[in-house]
Coordinates of C-alpha atoms in Angstrom, one line a residue:
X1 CA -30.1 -99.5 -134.1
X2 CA -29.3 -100.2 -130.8
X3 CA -30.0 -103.8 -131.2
X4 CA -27.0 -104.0 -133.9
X5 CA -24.2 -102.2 -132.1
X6 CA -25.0 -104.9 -129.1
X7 CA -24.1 -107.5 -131.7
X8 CA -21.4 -105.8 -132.7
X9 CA -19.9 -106.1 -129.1
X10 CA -20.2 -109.6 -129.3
X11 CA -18.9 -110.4 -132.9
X12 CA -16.0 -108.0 -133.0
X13 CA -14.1 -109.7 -130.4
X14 CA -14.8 -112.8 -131.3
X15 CA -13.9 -112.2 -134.7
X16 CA -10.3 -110.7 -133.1
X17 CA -9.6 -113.9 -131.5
X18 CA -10.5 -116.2 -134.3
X19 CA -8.5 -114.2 -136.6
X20 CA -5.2 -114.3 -134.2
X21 CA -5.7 -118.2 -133.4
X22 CA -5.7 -118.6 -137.6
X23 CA -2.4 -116.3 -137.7
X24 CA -1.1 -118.5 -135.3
X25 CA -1.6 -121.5 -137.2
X26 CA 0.6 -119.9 -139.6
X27 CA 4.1 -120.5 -141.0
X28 CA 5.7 -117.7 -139.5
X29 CA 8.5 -119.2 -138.2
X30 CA 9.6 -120.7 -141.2
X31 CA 13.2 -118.9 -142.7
X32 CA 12.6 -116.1 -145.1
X33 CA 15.7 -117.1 -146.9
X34 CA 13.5 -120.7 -148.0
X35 CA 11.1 -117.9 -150.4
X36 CA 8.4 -120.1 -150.2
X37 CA 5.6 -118.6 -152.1
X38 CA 3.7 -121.8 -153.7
X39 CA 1.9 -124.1 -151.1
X40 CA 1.5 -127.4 -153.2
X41 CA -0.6 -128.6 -151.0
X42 CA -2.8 -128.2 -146.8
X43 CA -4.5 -130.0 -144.6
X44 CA -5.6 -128.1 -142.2
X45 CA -8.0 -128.2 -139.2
X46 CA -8.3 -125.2 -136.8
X47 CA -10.9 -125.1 -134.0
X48 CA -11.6 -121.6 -131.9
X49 CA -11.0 -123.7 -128.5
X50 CA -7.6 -124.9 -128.3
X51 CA -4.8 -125.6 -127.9
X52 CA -5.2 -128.6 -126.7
X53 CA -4.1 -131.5 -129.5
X54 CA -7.1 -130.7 -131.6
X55 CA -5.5 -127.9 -134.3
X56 CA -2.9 -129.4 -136.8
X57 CA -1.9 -128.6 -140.2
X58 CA 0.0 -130.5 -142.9
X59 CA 1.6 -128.3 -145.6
X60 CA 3.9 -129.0 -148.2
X61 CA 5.3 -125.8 -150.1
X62 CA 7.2 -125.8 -153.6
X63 CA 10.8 -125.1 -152.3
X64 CA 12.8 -122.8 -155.4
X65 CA 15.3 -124.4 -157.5
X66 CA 18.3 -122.3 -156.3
X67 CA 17.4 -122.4 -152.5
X68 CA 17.4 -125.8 -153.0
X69 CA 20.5 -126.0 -154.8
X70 CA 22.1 -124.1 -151.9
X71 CA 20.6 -126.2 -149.2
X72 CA 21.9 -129.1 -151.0
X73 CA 25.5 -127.8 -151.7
X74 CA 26.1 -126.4 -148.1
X75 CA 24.2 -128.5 -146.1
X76 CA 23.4 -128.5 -142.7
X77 CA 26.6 -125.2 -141.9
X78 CA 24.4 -123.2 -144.1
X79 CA 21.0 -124.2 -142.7
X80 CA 22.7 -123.3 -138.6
X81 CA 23.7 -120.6 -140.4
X82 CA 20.3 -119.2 -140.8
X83 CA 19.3 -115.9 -138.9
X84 CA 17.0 -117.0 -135.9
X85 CA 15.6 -114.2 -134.1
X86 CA 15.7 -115.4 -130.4
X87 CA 14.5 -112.3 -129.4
X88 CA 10.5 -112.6 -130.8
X89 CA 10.2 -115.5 -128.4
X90 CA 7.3 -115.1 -126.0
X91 CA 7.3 -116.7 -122.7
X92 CA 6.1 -114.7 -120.2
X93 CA 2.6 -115.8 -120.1
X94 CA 0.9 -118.5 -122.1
X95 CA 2.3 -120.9 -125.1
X96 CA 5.2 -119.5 -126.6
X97 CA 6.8 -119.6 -130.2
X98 CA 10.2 -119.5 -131.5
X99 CA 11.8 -119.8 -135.0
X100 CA 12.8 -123.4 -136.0
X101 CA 16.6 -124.0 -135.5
X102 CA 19.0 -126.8 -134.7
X103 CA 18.6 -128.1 -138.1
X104 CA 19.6 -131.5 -138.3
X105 CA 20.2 -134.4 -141.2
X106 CA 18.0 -137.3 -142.2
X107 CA 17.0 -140.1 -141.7
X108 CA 14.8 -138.9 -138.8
X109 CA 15.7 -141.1 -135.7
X110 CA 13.0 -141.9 -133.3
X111 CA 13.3 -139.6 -131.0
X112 CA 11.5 -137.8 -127.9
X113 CA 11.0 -134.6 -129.8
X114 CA 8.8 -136.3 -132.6
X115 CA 6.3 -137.3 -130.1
X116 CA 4.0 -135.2 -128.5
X117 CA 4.8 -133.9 -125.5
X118 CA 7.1 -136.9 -125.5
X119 CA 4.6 -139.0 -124.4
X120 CA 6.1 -142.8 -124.7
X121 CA 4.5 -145.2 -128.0
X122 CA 4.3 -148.8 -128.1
X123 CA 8.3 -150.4 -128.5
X124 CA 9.7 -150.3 -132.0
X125 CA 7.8 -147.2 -133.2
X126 CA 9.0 -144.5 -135.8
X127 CA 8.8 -141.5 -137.2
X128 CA 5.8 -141.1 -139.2
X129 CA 2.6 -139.0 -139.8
X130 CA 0.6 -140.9 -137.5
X131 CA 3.6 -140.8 -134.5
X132 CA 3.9 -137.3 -135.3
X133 CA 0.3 -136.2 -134.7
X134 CA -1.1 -138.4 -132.3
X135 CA -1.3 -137.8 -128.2
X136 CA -0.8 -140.8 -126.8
X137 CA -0.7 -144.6 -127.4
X138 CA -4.2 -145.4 -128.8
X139 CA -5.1 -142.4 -129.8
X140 CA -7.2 -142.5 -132.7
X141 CA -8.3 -139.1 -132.9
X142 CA -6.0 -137.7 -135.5
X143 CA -6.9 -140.5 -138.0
X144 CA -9.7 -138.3 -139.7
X145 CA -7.1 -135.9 -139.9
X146 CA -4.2 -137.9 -141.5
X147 CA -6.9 -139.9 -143.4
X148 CA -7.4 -136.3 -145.4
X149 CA -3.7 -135.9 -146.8
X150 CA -3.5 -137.3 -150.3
X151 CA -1.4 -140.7 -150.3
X152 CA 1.4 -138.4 -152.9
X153 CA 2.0 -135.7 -150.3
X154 CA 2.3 -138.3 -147.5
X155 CA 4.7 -140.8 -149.4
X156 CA 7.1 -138.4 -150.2
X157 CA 7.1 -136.6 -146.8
X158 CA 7.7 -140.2 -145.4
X159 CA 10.4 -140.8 -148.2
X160 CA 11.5 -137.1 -147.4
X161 CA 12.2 -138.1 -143.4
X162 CA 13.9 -141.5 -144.4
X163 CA 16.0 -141.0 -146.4
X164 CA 19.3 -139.2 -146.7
X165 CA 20.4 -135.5 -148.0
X166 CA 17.3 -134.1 -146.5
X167 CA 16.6 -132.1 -143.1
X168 CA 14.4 -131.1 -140.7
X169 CA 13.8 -128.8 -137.1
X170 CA 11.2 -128.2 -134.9
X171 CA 10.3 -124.9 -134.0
X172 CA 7.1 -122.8 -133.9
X173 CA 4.7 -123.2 -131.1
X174 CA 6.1 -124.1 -128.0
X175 CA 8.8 -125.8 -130.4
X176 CA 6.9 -128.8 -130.8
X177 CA 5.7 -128.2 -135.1
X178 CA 8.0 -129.4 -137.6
X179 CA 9.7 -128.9 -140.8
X180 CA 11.3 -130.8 -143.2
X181 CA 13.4 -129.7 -146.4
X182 CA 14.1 -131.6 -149.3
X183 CA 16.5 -130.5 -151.9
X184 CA 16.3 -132.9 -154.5
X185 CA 12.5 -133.3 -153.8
X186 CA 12.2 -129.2 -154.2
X187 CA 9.7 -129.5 -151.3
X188 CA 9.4 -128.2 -148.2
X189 CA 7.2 -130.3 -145.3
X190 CA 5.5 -127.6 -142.7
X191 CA 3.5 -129.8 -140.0
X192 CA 2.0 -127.7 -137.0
X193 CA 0.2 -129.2 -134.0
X194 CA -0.5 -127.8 -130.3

């Protein structure tokens, strides 16, 4: 008897902080107003150390005809437009989160914010899965990762961020995730790293 409730001290906390680092690979963040119910499709890894570069998640959700009827009738007024709620913002300690805002229009330039941390690639690089995930130049760490999306989901989120009459923001922890909308797709691209 004894011997069980000293396991139960060491389980029950651990089981606490497992289960808050999996809420935090969550998609929070992502506007209420999108009604995203149907994930299509996620890769996902999740590791209780971190953060540290070695959680990421790649999901795509079924984005509903008439929010993406609106998206793509009003554009990127309506998607500013969004309620952000500045206010659940942590930073007083630790990481922080925020909601994803600044929306802007596609095709996604190669810029700073895709990067990680936004470490410098070779000349001449762009926006892509592998830019988007990986640390550093010659880092081949995320490859088993981006290896496990299906070749569908990652064509059309590469068509989705090249191509006009889409859009995207980063948000989410420490503002560095991502998410891209597609209208005319009726998809919405959720990537997470730390």
């Amino acid at each position: 008897m004894i011997q069980s409730r000293d396991k139960n001290r060491f389980w029950l906390p651990l089981m606490a902080v497992l289960a808050m680092f999996v809420a935090s690979c969550s998609s929070s963040w992502l506007p209420a107003e999108f009604k995203l119910k149907r994930v299509l499709h996620q890769t996902k890894t999740a590791h209780i150390v971190g953060p540290g570069g070695i959680n990421q998640s790649f999901t795509v959700y079924e984005l509903p005809q008439d929010v993406a009827t609106t998206i793509a009738d009003k554009g990127l007024p309506y998607l500013n437009s969004l309620p952000t709620d500045d206010k659940k913002i942590s930073t007083t300690t630790g990481p922080w989160w925020g909601p994803f805002s600044h929306w802007q229009a596609t095709p996604v330039p190669a810029e700073k914010a895709w990067l990680r941390y936004g470490r410098d690639l070779e000349n001449g690089w762009k926006p892509s899965l592998t830019s988007f995930y990986i640390s550093y130049k010659g880092d081949n760490t995320k490859n088993d990762f981006i290896s496990m999306i299906p070749p569908e989901f990652s064509s059309a989120f590469h068509e989705a961020i090249s191509m006009p009459g889409n859009f995207y923001a980063y948000g989410d922890y420490r503002g560095v995730c991502l998410v891209v909308v597609s209208p005319k797709m009726g998809k919405v691209f959720y990537l997470f790293r730390d």
